[in-house]
Coordinates of C-alpha atoms and ligand atoms in Angstrom, one line a residue:
M1 CA 17.6 18.4 -23.7
S2 CA 14.5 18.6 -25.2
A3 CA 14.1 22.6 -25.9
V4 CA 15.8 24.3 -28.1
H5 CA 15.5 28.0 -27.9
S6 CA 17.9 30.0 -29.4
I7 CA 19.0 33.9 -29.2
D8 CA 21.3 35.5 -27.0
T9 CA 23.0 39.1 -27.4
G10 CA 25.2 38.6 -30.2
T11 CA 26.0 34.8 -29.7
E12 CA 23.5 31.8 -30.6
Q13 CA 22.9 29.1 -27.9
E14 CA 21.1 25.9 -27.0
L15 CA 18.7 26.5 -24.0
T16 CA 16.8 24.7 -21.2
D17 CA 14.1 25.2 -18.9
G18 CA 12.9 24.1 -15.3
F19 CA 10.4 22.6 -17.2
H20 CA 12.3 21.0 -19.1
L21 CA 14.7 19.7 -17.1
I22 CA 12.4 18.3 -14.2
I23 CA 10.5 16.3 -17.1
D24 CA 14.4 15.5 -17.9
A25 CA 15.8 14.8 -14.8
L26 CA 12.9 12.4 -13.9
K27 CA 13.6 11.0 -17.4
L28 CA 16.9 10.1 -17.1
N29 CA 15.8 8.0 -13.5
G30 CA 13.2 6.0 -14.9
L31 CA 10.5 7.6 -13.7
N32 CA 8.5 7.8 -16.6
T33 CA 4.8 7.3 -14.9
I34 CA 3.1 11.2 -12.9
Y35 CA -0.2 11.0 -11.8
G36 CA -1.8 13.9 -9.9
V37 CA -4.1 16.5 -10.4
P38 CA -3.7 19.8 -13.5
G39 CA -3.9 23.6 -12.3
I40 CA -1.3 26.3 -10.8
P41 CA 1.9 26.5 -11.5
I42 CA 1.2 22.7 -12.6
T43 CA 0.0 22.3 -15.6
D44 CA 1.8 22.9 -18.3
F45 CA 4.3 21.0 -17.0
G46 CA 2.2 18.2 -17.2
R47 CA 1.2 19.1 -20.7
M48 CA 5.4 19.0 -21.6
A49 CA 6.1 15.9 -19.3
Q50 CA 3.3 13.8 -21.9
A51 CA 4.5 15.7 -25.2
E52 CA 7.8 13.9 -23.4
G53 CA 6.5 10.7 -23.4
I54 CA 6.4 11.0 -19.8
R55 CA 2.7 9.3 -18.6
V56 CA 0.4 11.7 -16.8
L57 CA -1.8 10.4 -15.6
S58 CA -4.9 13.2 -14.3
F59 CA -6.5 12.0 -10.9
R60 CA -10.0 14.2 -9.7
H61 CA -8.2 14.2 -6.5
E62 CA -5.1 14.3 -5.1
Q63 CA -5.5 12.3 -2.1
A64 CA -6.0 9.3 -4.6
A65 CA -3.2 9.7 -6.6
G66 CA -0.9 10.2 -3.9
Y67 CA -2.1 6.8 -2.6
A68 CA -1.0 5.2 -6.3
A69 CA 1.6 6.9 -6.2
S70 CA 2.5 5.4 -2.7
I71 CA 0.8 1.9 -4.2
A72 CA 3.2 2.0 -7.2
G73 CA 6.3 3.2 -5.5
Y74 CA 6.0 -0.8 -3.0
L75 CA 5.2 -2.7 -6.5
T76 CA 8.3 -1.6 -8.0
K77 CA 10.6 -0.5 -6.3
K78 CA 11.6 3.0 -7.6
P79 CA 9.9 5.9 -5.9
G80 CA 6.0 6.6 -7.4
V81 CA 5.7 9.6 -7.6
C82 CA 3.2 12.3 -6.6
L83 CA 2.2 16.1 -8.0
T84 CA 0.1 19.0 -7.4
V85 CA -1.0 22.1 -6.8
S86 CA 0.4 24.4 -4.5
A87 CA -1.4 24.3 -1.0
P88 CA -5.3 22.6 -1.0
G89 CA -3.6 19.8 -4.0
F90 CA -0.5 19.8 -1.7
L91 CA -2.2 19.2 2.0
N92 CA -5.0 17.1 -0.6
G93 CA -1.3 14.9 -1.5
L94 CA -0.6 15.3 2.6
T95 CA -2.4 11.9 3.6
A96 CA -0.6 10.2 0.9
L97 CA 3.2 11.0 1.7
A98 CA 2.5 10.2 4.8
H99 CA 0.9 7.1 4.0
A100 CA 3.7 6.5 1.7
T101 CA 6.1 6.9 5.2
T102 CA 3.8 4.7 7.4
N103 CA 4.4 2.0 4.9
C104 CA 7.4 2.4 4.1
F105 CA 6.7 2.8 0.1
P106 CA 9.0 4.5 -1.7
M107 CA 7.2 8.4 -2.5
I108 CA 7.5 11.7 -3.7
L109 CA 4.9 14.2 -3.6
I110 CA 6.2 16.9 -6.1
S111 CA 4.5 20.4 -5.8
G112 CA 4.5 23.5 -7.3
S113 CA 4.3 26.1 -4.6
S114 CA 4.2 30.4 -4.4
E115 CA 6.9 32.7 -4.7
R116 CA 9.2 32.2 -1.9
E117 CA 9.7 36.4 -1.7
I118 CA 5.5 37.1 -1.1
V119 CA 5.3 33.2 1.4
D120 CA 8.0 34.4 4.1
L121 CA 6.6 37.4 4.1
Q122 CA 3.0 36.2 4.6
Q123 CA 2.0 39.0 2.0
G124 CA -1.2 36.9 1.0
D125 CA 0.3 34.8 -2.5
Y126 CA -2.4 32.9 -4.6
E127 CA -2.6 29.8 -2.6
E128 CA 0.0 30.8 -0.1
M129 CA 0.8 28.2 2.3
D130 CA 4.9 26.8 3.8
Q131 CA 4.9 24.3 2.6
L132 CA 7.8 23.1 2.9
A133 CA 8.1 23.4 6.9
I134 CA 3.8 21.2 6.8
A135 CA 5.4 18.7 5.1
K136 CA 8.7 17.4 7.0
P137 CA 7.3 16.4 9.9
L138 CA 5.0 13.5 7.7
C139 CA 8.1 12.0 5.1
K140 CA 10.9 10.5 5.9
A141 CA 13.0 14.6 3.6
A142 CA 11.7 17.3 2.2
Y143 CA 13.5 19.2 -0.7
R144 CA 13.4 22.7 -2.4
V145 CA 15.0 23.7 -5.6
L146 CA 15.2 27.0 -6.0
H147 CA 17.6 27.1 -9.3
A148 CA 16.9 25.3 -12.8
Q149 CA 20.8 24.0 -12.2
D150 CA 20.2 22.2 -9.1
I151 CA 17.4 20.7 -10.2
G152 CA 19.3 17.3 -11.4
I153 CA 20.5 17.3 -8.0
G154 CA 17.1 17.9 -6.2
L155 CA 15.5 14.7 -7.7
A156 CA 18.5 13.1 -6.8
R157 CA 18.4 13.4 -3.3
A158 CA 14.9 13.4 -3.2
I159 CA 15.0 9.6 -5.7
R160 CA 17.7 8.8 -3.0
S161 CA 15.4 9.4 0.0
A162 CA 12.8 7.9 -1.1
V163 CA 13.9 4.3 -1.7
S164 CA 17.7 3.6 0.5
G165 CA 16.8 2.2 3.9
R166 CA 13.7 2.2 5.2
P167 CA 11.9 3.2 2.3
G168 CA 9.3 6.4 2.2
G169 CA 8.1 9.7 1.5
V170 CA 9.5 12.4 0.3
Y171 CA 8.7 16.3 0.1
L172 CA 9.8 18.0 -3.0
D173 CA 9.1 22.0 -3.7
L174 CA 9.1 23.8 -6.5
P175 CA 7.9 27.4 -6.2
A176 CA 5.9 28.2 -9.4
K177 CA 9.3 30.2 -10.4
L178 CA 11.6 27.4 -10.9
F179 CA 9.8 26.2 -13.6
G180 CA 10.6 29.0 -16.0
Q181 CA 13.9 29.9 -15.3
V182 CA 16.3 29.5 -17.9
M183 CA 19.7 28.5 -18.8
N184 CA 22.3 26.7 -21.1
A185 CA 21.0 23.8 -22.5
D186 CA 24.9 21.7 -21.8
A187 CA 24.9 23.1 -18.5
G188 CA 21.5 21.6 -18.1
R189 CA 22.9 18.5 -19.3
K190 CA 25.9 18.1 -17.1
S191 CA 23.9 19.5 -14.4
L192 CA 21.1 16.5 -14.3
V193 CA 21.8 13.1 -12.4
K194 CA 20.9 8.9 -13.0
V195 CA 21.2 8.0 -9.6
I196 CA 23.7 5.2 -9.8
D197 CA 22.5 2.4 -6.9
A198 CA 19.7 4.4 -5.1
A199 CA 19.0 1.0 -2.8
P200 CA 23.1 -0.1 -1.6
A201 CA 22.5 -3.3 -0.8
Q202 CA 22.7 -3.9 2.8
L203 CA 25.4 -6.2 3.9
P204 CA 24.0 -7.5 7.8
A205 CA 26.7 -8.0 10.1
P206 CA 27.6 -12.5 10.4
D207 CA 27.8 -12.2 14.4
S208 CA 24.0 -11.2 13.8
I209 CA 23.7 -14.1 11.5
K210 CA 25.5 -16.5 13.8
R211 CA 23.6 -15.5 17.2
A212 CA 20.0 -15.6 14.6
L213 CA 21.1 -18.8 13.7
D214 CA 21.1 -20.3 17.3
V215 CA 18.7 -18.8 18.2
L216 CA 16.0 -20.1 15.5
K217 CA 18.1 -23.9 16.0
S218 CA 17.4 -24.2 19.5
A219 CA 13.4 -23.2 18.9
K220 CA 11.8 -25.8 19.7
K221 CA 8.0 -24.0 18.6
P222 CA 10.1 -21.8 15.4
L223 CA 7.5 -19.4 13.8
I224 CA 8.3 -17.1 11.1
I225 CA 6.4 -14.1 10.3
L226 CA 6.3 -12.5 7.0
G227 CA 5.5 -9.0 6.3
K228 CA 4.8 -6.7 3.4
G229 CA 9.1 -5.1 3.5
A230 CA 9.7 -8.6 2.5
A231 CA 7.1 -8.5 -0.1
Y232 CA 8.4 -5.1 -0.9
A233 CA 12.2 -6.7 -1.6
Q234 CA 11.7 -8.5 -3.8
A235 CA 13.8 -11.4 -2.5
D236 CA 11.2 -14.0 -3.7
D237 CA 12.7 -16.9 -3.9
A238 CA 15.5 -16.6 -1.3
V239 CA 12.3 -15.5 1.4
K240 CA 11.0 -19.7 0.0
A241 CA 14.6 -20.9 0.3
L242 CA 14.6 -20.1 4.0
V243 CA 11.0 -20.8 4.6
E244 CA 12.0 -24.4 2.8
T245 CA 14.9 -25.1 4.6
S246 CA 14.4 -24.2 7.9
G247 CA 11.2 -25.9 7.5
V248 CA 9.1 -23.4 10.1
P249 CA 6.1 -22.9 9.7
F250 CA 4.9 -19.3 8.3
L251 CA 2.2 -16.6 9.2
P252 CA 2.6 -14.3 6.4
M253 CA 1.0 -10.4 7.8
S254 CA -1.8 -9.4 5.2
M255 CA 0.1 -7.6 2.3
A256 CA 2.4 -11.0 2.2
K257 CA -0.1 -12.9 1.6
G258 CA 0.9 -15.0 -1.6
L259 CA 4.4 -13.9 -1.0
L260 CA 4.2 -17.8 -0.9
P261 CA 1.6 -19.2 -1.7
D262 CA -1.5 -19.4 1.4
T263 CA -2.0 -22.8 -0.1
H264 CA 1.9 -23.9 0.7
P265 CA 1.7 -26.9 3.3
Q266 CA 4.0 -24.5 5.6
C267 CA 0.8 -21.3 5.8
A268 CA -0.7 -21.3 8.9
G269 CA -2.7 -18.3 8.0
A270 CA -5.3 -20.4 9.2
A271 CA -4.5 -21.5 12.7
R272 CA -2.7 -17.6 13.6
S273 CA -4.4 -17.2 17.2
T274 CA -2.4 -20.3 18.0
V275 CA 1.3 -19.9 16.1
L276 CA 1.3 -16.2 17.8
K277 CA 0.4 -18.6 21.7
D278 CA 2.4 -21.2 21.0
S279 CA 6.0 -20.5 19.4
D280 CA 8.4 -20.2 21.6
V281 CA 10.6 -18.3 19.1
V282 CA 8.9 -16.2 16.7
M283 CA 11.0 -14.4 13.6
L284 CA 10.0 -11.7 11.9
I285 CA 11.0 -10.6 8.4
G286 CA 10.0 -7.9 7.4
A287 CA 7.1 -6.6 9.8
R288 CA 7.1 -4.3 12.8
L289 CA 6.1 -5.5 16.1
N290 CA 3.1 -2.7 16.1
W291 CA -1.2 -2.9 16.5
L292 CA -1.5 -5.0 14.3
L293 CA 0.7 -7.9 15.7
S294 CA -0.2 -6.4 19.3
H295 CA 2.5 -5.4 20.1
G296 CA 4.4 -8.7 20.0
K297 CA 2.9 -9.1 24.2
G298 CA -0.4 -9.7 25.9
K299 CA -3.1 -12.4 25.3
A300 CA -2.5 -12.8 21.3
W301 CA 0.9 -14.1 22.4
G302 CA -0.5 -16.7 25.5
D303 CA 2.1 -17.5 28.0
A304 CA 4.7 -19.4 26.9
P305 CA 8.5 -17.1 26.7
K306 CA 9.4 -15.7 23.4
K307 CA 12.4 -14.7 21.6
F308 CA 12.9 -12.6 18.7
I309 CA 14.6 -12.9 16.2
Q310 CA 14.1 -9.8 13.2
I311 CA 15.4 -8.7 10.5
D312 CA 14.5 -5.4 8.9
I313 CA 16.7 -2.8 7.6
E314 CA 15.8 -0.5 9.9
P315 CA 18.1 -0.4 13.2
K316 CA 15.7 1.7 15.0
E317 CA 13.5 -1.0 15.1
M318 CA 14.5 -3.4 17.2
D319 CA 13.2 -3.0 20.1
S320 CA 10.9 -1.5 19.6
N321 CA 8.0 -3.3 21.8
V322 CA 9.8 -6.1 22.7
E323 CA 13.1 -7.2 23.3
I324 CA 14.9 -8.3 20.5
V325 CA 17.1 -11.0 20.9
A326 CA 18.8 -11.3 17.9
P327 CA 17.7 -8.3 15.9
V328 CA 19.7 -8.4 11.6
V329 CA 20.4 -5.4 10.3
G330 CA 20.3 -5.3 6.4
D331 CA 17.8 -5.5 3.7
I332 CA 16.1 -8.8 3.3
G333 CA 17.5 -9.7 0.7
S334 CA 21.5 -10.6 1.9
C335 CA 19.8 -10.7 5.3
V336 CA 18.1 -14.2 4.0
A337 CA 20.6 -15.1 1.7
A338 CA 23.2 -15.0 4.7
L339 CA 21.1 -17.1 6.5
L340 CA 20.7 -19.6 4.5
D341 CA 24.4 -19.9 3.6
G342 CA 24.6 -20.3 7.4
M343 CA 22.6 -23.2 7.9
G344 CA 24.1 -24.7 5.2
K345 CA 22.8 -28.2 3.5
S346 CA 22.3 -30.4 6.7
W347 CA 20.3 -27.8 8.4
T348 CA 17.8 -29.8 11.1
K349 CA 13.9 -28.4 9.9
A350 CA 11.2 -27.7 12.9
S351 CA 9.9 -30.5 15.0
S352 CA 7.4 -32.5 12.9
D353 CA 5.3 -32.4 16.5
W354 CA 4.9 -28.7 15.7
T355 CA 4.8 -28.4 12.5
S356 CA 1.5 -31.6 12.7
A357 CA 0.1 -30.0 15.6
V358 CA 0.1 -26.9 13.8
T359 CA -1.5 -28.4 9.9
K360 CA -3.7 -30.2 11.8
K361 CA -5.2 -27.3 13.7
R362 CA -4.7 -25.1 9.9
D363 CA -6.9 -28.0 8.7
E364 CA -9.7 -27.5 10.8
N365 CA -10.4 -24.0 10.9
V366 CA -9.9 -24.4 6.9
A367 CA -12.3 -27.0 7.0
K368 CA -15.0 -24.7 9.7
M369 CA -14.7 -21.8 7.1
A370 CA -15.6 -24.3 3.7
P371 CA -19.6 -25.2 4.1
K372 CA -20.5 -21.0 5.2
L373 CA -18.5 -20.2 1.6
M374 CA -20.4 -22.0 -0.6
N375 CA -24.0 -20.4 -0.1
N376 CA -25.5 -19.0 -2.3
N377 CA -27.8 -16.9 0.0
S378 CA -29.6 -13.4 -1.4
P379 CA -29.2 -11.4 0.1
M380 CA -25.6 -12.1 -0.2
D381 CA -24.8 -12.5 3.5
Y382 CA -19.9 -12.0 3.7
H383 CA -19.1 -15.6 3.5
G384 CA -21.6 -16.5 0.0
A385 CA -20.2 -12.8 -1.5
L386 CA -16.5 -14.1 -0.4
G387 CA -16.4 -17.7 -1.4
V388 CA -17.1 -17.2 -5.1
L389 CA -14.2 -14.9 -5.7
R390 CA -12.2 -16.6 -3.2
T391 CA -13.0 -19.4 -6.4
I392 CA -11.8 -16.1 -9.1
I393 CA -8.5 -15.4 -7.1
A394 CA -7.2 -19.1 -7.5
E395 CA -8.7 -19.1 -11.3
R396 CA -6.4 -15.8 -12.0
P397 CA -4.1 -15.9 -9.1
D398 CA -2.3 -13.1 -11.1
A399 CA -4.6 -10.6 -11.0
M400 CA -4.6 -7.8 -8.5
L401 CA -6.5 -8.0 -5.3
V402 CA -7.0 -4.1 -3.8
N403 CA -8.7 -4.2 -0.8
E404 CA -10.9 -2.0 2.2
G405 CA -13.7 -1.4 4.6
A406 CA -13.5 -3.0 8.2
N407 CA -15.9 -6.9 7.4
T408 CA -15.2 -6.5 3.8
L409 CA -10.9 -5.8 4.8
D410 CA -10.5 -8.1 7.2
L411 CA -13.0 -11.0 5.5
A412 CA -12.1 -10.9 2.7
R413 CA -8.2 -10.9 4.3
G414 CA -9.7 -14.4 5.6
I415 CA -10.9 -15.7 3.0
V416 CA -9.9 -15.0 -0.6
D417 CA -6.2 -16.6 -0.6
M418 CA -3.6 -15.1 -2.7
Y419 CA -0.9 -17.5 -5.0
K420 CA 1.6 -14.6 -5.8
P421 CA 4.0 -12.2 -4.3
R422 CA 3.4 -8.2 -4.1
K423 CA -1.0 -9.5 -5.5
R424 CA -2.9 -8.4 -2.3
I425 CA -2.3 -4.6 -2.0
D426 CA -4.1 -3.6 0.9
V427 CA -5.9 -0.8 4.1
G428 CA -1.7 -0.8 5.6
T429 CA -1.0 0.3 8.4
W430 CA -3.1 2.8 8.9
G431 CA -6.1 0.5 8.0
I432 CA -6.9 3.8 6.0
M433 CA -10.0 4.1 4.0
G434 CA -9.8 6.1 0.9
I435 CA -6.2 3.4 -0.9
G436 CA -9.0 1.9 -3.2
M437 CA -9.4 3.2 -6.7
G438 CA -6.5 5.3 -6.4
Y439 CA -4.8 1.1 -5.9
C440 CA -6.7 -0.1 -8.8
I441 CA -5.8 2.8 -11.4
A442 CA -1.5 2.4 -10.3
A443 CA -1.8 -1.4 -10.4
A444 CA -2.7 -1.8 -13.5
V445 CA -0.8 1.0 -14.6
E446 CA 2.1 -0.7 -12.8
T447 CA 1.2 -3.5 -13.8
G448 CA -0.3 -4.4 -16.5
K449 CA -3.2 -7.3 -14.9
P450 CA -6.4 -7.6 -13.7
V451 CA -7.2 -5.5 -11.2
L452 CA -10.4 -7.2 -8.4
A453 CA -10.8 -5.1 -6.4
I454 CA -13.3 -5.5 -2.8
E455 CA -14.5 -2.3 -1.6
G456 CA -17.1 -2.2 1.6
D457 CA -19.3 0.5 0.6
S458 CA -18.2 3.4 2.9
A459 CA -14.6 2.6 2.0
F460 CA -14.9 3.3 -2.3
G461 CA -17.0 6.4 -1.6
F462 CA -13.6 7.5 0.4
S463 CA -12.0 7.8 -3.2
G464 CA -15.9 6.7 -5.5
M465 CA -15.3 9.3 -8.3
E466 CA -12.1 7.8 -9.6
V467 CA -14.4 5.4 -11.5
E468 CA -14.8 8.5 -13.7
T469 CA -10.5 8.8 -14.4
I470 CA -10.6 4.2 -14.2
C471 CA -13.4 4.6 -17.6
R472 CA -10.8 7.6 -19.0
Y473 CA -7.5 5.1 -18.7
N474 CA -10.1 1.7 -19.9
L475 CA -8.1 -0.3 -17.5
P476 CA -8.5 -3.2 -16.9
V477 CA -10.1 -3.3 -13.1
C478 CA -13.8 -5.1 -11.9
I479 CA -14.5 -2.7 -8.4
V480 CA -17.1 -5.0 -6.5
V481 CA -18.5 -3.4 -3.2
F482 CA -20.0 -4.5 -0.5
N483 CA -22.7 -2.6 -0.2
N484 CA -24.6 -3.3 3.2
D485 CA -25.4 -0.1 3.3
G486 CA -22.6 1.3 6.2
I487 CA -20.0 1.2 8.1
Y488 CA -20.2 -1.9 10.0
R489 CA -24.0 -2.3 9.3
G490 CA -26.4 -0.4 8.2
T491 CA -29.0 -1.5 10.7
D492 CA -27.8 1.0 13.5
V493 CA -30.8 3.4 14.4
N494 CA -30.5 6.9 16.0
P495 CA -31.8 6.8 19.1
T496 CA -33.7 9.7 19.8
G497 CA -35.6 9.6 17.2
G498 CA -35.0 12.0 14.8
P499 CA -35.1 12.6 11.2
D500 CA -31.6 11.6 10.8
V501 CA -30.3 7.9 9.9
A502 CA -27.2 7.0 12.4
P503 CA -23.7 8.0 12.1
T504 CA -23.2 5.0 10.9
V505 CA -26.7 3.6 8.6
F506 CA -26.4 5.4 4.3
V507 CA -28.3 4.9 2.0
K508 CA -31.0 1.9 1.8
G509 CA -30.6 0.2 -1.2
S510 CA -27.3 2.5 -3.0
R511 CA -27.0 1.7 -7.0
Y512 CA -23.4 1.9 -6.6
D513 CA -23.0 0.5 -9.9
M514 CA -25.2 2.7 -11.8
M515 CA -22.5 5.4 -11.2
M516 CA -20.3 3.0 -13.4
Q517 CA -22.3 3.4 -15.8
A518 CA -22.7 7.4 -15.9
F519 CA -18.9 7.4 -17.2
G520 CA -19.3 4.7 -19.9
G521 CA -18.2 1.4 -17.4
V522 CA -20.4 -1.6 -17.1
G523 CA -22.3 -1.3 -13.8
V524 CA -23.8 -5.0 -13.0
N525 CA -26.4 -5.4 -9.5
A526 CA -26.0 -8.9 -8.0
T527 CA -27.8 -10.3 -5.7
S528 CA -27.0 -13.3 -4.8
P529 CA -22.9 -14.8 -4.8
D530 CA -23.8 -16.8 -8.7
E531 CA -24.2 -13.2 -10.1
L532 CA -21.9 -12.6 -8.7
K533 CA -19.6 -15.0 -10.1
R534 CA -20.7 -14.5 -13.1
A535 CA -20.2 -10.4 -13.6
V536 CA -16.7 -10.9 -11.6
N537 CA -15.8 -13.2 -14.4
E538 CA -17.7 -11.4 -17.5
A539 CA -15.4 -8.2 -16.2
M540 CA -11.7 -9.7 -15.7
D541 CA -12.4 -11.5 -19.5
S542 CA -13.5 -8.6 -21.0
G543 CA -11.1 -6.0 -19.3
K544 CA -13.7 -3.7 -19.4
P545 CA -14.3 -0.8 -16.4
T546 CA -16.7 -2.3 -14.4
L547 CA -18.6 -1.6 -11.2
I548 CA -20.8 -4.4 -9.8
N549 CA -22.5 -3.7 -6.9
A550 CA -22.7 -6.6 -4.3
V551 CA -26.2 -6.1 -2.2
I552 CA -24.8 -7.8 0.9
D553 CA -27.0 -8.5 4.8
P554 CA -26.7 -5.0 6.5
A555 CA -27.1 -7.2 9.8
A556 CA -24.3 -9.8 8.4
G557 CA -21.1 -7.6 9.5
S558 CA -19.3 -6.8 13.6
E559 CA -18.8 -3.7 14.8
S560 CA -15.2 -2.4 13.2
G561 CA -14.6 -5.8 12.3
R562 CA -12.1 -8.3 13.9
I563 CA -10.4 -5.1 16.2
G564 CA -13.9 -3.9 17.9
N565 CA -12.2 -4.6 20.9
L566 CA -10.2 -0.8 20.0
N567 CA -12.7 1.7 20.4
P568 CA -12.8 2.8 23.7
Q569 CA -15.9 2.1 26.1
S570 CA -18.0 4.5 27.5
V571 CA -19.2 3.6 31.3
L572 CA -22.2 5.7 30.4
S573 CA -23.1 4.5 28.0
K574 CA -23.0 0.9 28.9
K575 CA -24.9 1.7 32.5
K576 CA -28.2 3.1 30.7
Ligands
ADP1 P1 4.2 -5.7 7.8 O1 2.6 -4.6 8.2 O2 3.8 -6.4 6.5 O3 3.5 -6.2 9.2 P2 5.1 -3.4 7.9 O4 4.8 -2.6 7.5 O5 5.0 -3.4 9.9 O6 5.2 -4.5 8.0 O7 7.0 -3.4 8.3 C1 7.5 -3.4 7.1 C2 9.8 -3.3 7.7 O8 10.1 -3.4 6.7 C3 9.4 -2.2 8.3 O9 9.8 -2.3 9.5 C4 10.6 -1.5 6.8 O10 12.4 -1.5 7.7 C5 11.4 -3.7 6.8 N1 11.2 -2.8 5.0 C6 10.9 -2.2 4.1 N2 11.9 -3.0 3.0 C7 12.7 -3.2 3.4 C8 13.7 -4.0 2.4 N3 14.4 -4.1 1.6 N4 14.7 -5.0 4.0 C9 14.5 -5.1 5.3 N5 13.3 -4.7 5.6 C10 12.3 -3.9 4.9
TPW2 C1 -8.9 7.6 6.5 C2 -12.6 4.3 9.4 C3 -12.7 2.0 9.1 S1 -13.5 0.8 8.4 C4 -14.8 2.5 7.6 C5 -14.0 3.7 8.4 C6 -15.3 4.6 7.9 C7 -15.6 2.3 6.8 C8 -16.4 0.0 7.2 O1 -17.6 0.3 6.3 P1 -17.2 -0.6 5.0 O2 -16.8 -1.6 5.0 O3 -16.2 0.5 4.1 O4 -18.4 -0.3 3.9 P2 -18.1 -2.9 5.8 O5 -18.2 -4.1 4.6 O6 -17.9 -3.2 7.1 O7 -19.8 -2.2 6.0 N1 -11.3 6.9 7.5 C9 -10.1 6.8 7.6 N2 -9.6 5.6 7.4 C10 -10.5 5.1 8.7 N3 -9.9 3.5 9.1 C11 -11.3 5.5 8.9 C12 -12.0 6.7 9.0 C13 -13.3 3.1 9.4
MG3 MG1 -20.3 -1.7 4.6

């Protein structure tokens, strides 16, 4: 037990308090890193946590700290911990908590809060807010601990809720008074809970496995779609064995890229539209039929009738958008193992008519792209710049890749091949801007590997101040800002001719590299692919915090990258 006080009336006893009980409970459960922003009532808590050996990383804004915690959860399968002050700090962290829940990442947002008695009577306490009530609809579970002796149980519940079943965000409300509450140290020790088997295996029903294999066997043109749930599950060898034993072409969703290498002979990434349209049986593994897969219907899926097999830990996910003829509910490791078992040694691989048609299409598309990636234009276009970064990742497959933006995101996803699981982390289910720097920090801290961030200039701006955090902790992060003077393009004009620029346009010729220099990091202005290549390689070799301002032709991008079709259309502006 960390704290020793010793006075009592007459008899001496060892005491502890809320501060130390929380620290001990975190450590007992292997939660050794906190991402947060200090202030009342958690400043001393952060200091004490650091003193007790927890790594406490202070950010410039809670949202970035929260995104860091969320992706730490994804990368480690343990809840990432974000710590914030009350009301405004809590609210700043809440976007990330909702993001974690939406993306099925385990995370715990711990916020200090004001005194219950004052909050509940709405008497205007310092940073007063009923945080628990506000957090509830945005997370998987929300708890408040009022008494020191409940800290152990409170954290245990939070951990279990975050990681078991479908992972998600959990809110833990700790009122200021709790931290200073004193109790007998021995009783305190006994009150702590080391969570046993926090995410128990969930075995699929044998019938569901048989049904799935019958459907797969009947397929003429099968397809496997791997989602970030499959990457999260860390059942990499089993997933690879399933794909290879079945011989079925696979399509990785954005963050599942690299679960099997994008260069794998069965990878259909570069034949995406063909396999979606032409396949007859689709096996989803840890991927939802949400907007990112056009809800499993409509033009993108073509006219051929489809049968869906879905493997997911969340039973309610089945039939969410279209009928799932073979639902397999369980954790991916167990489900895939059971499928492999059922397939046995004599499974007939997917027909070569189908697989060679897919391969042909893929190779054509790759060949079409190749020359564009080799241009050395200045200012750069996306293909020239990304061609260079693609080679760098091929040469450094262990590096973490962070990616956000619109064109910068969609084109990087398509162009930059990934080779290893959980190396690509990006905007996720919401297509959210602002994850960049938090993800860079957590990726560096949790994996110890160098990080390359490919950032739209707008996307970068959402968390840009965290370059100071990156410099402060001297993290091996190389940020490439694709500077095209704005959102989607830097070429829009104000139709009124007034003094304001168009809403999508930024200051022309900005030098984001100088932001990094301000904090002692390396800043480089790169105007050609050759310069970009040199600067990135240098940064990846040195491990020094680096920001490269990559000058991109402001006219090169398109509206909303690849998803311009989602923009509503005005009849009036069309008529004009
Ligand atoms: P993507 O965006 O890559 O398509 P989604 O986030 O839509 O992926 O889907 C991930 C799915 O994976 C979720 O439905 C989630 O319930 C599921 N999932 C997460 N972890 C596991 C696991 N360990 N076992 C089974 N399913 C999981
Ligand atoms: C939290 C809306 C989607 S993409 C984007 C915005 C603002 C920026 C695109 O410009 P960028 O990339 O990054 O410069 P590029 O290469 O196309 O020029 N607020 C949030 N999330 C989203 N998705 C938006 C706004 C958006
Ligand atoms: Mg831009």
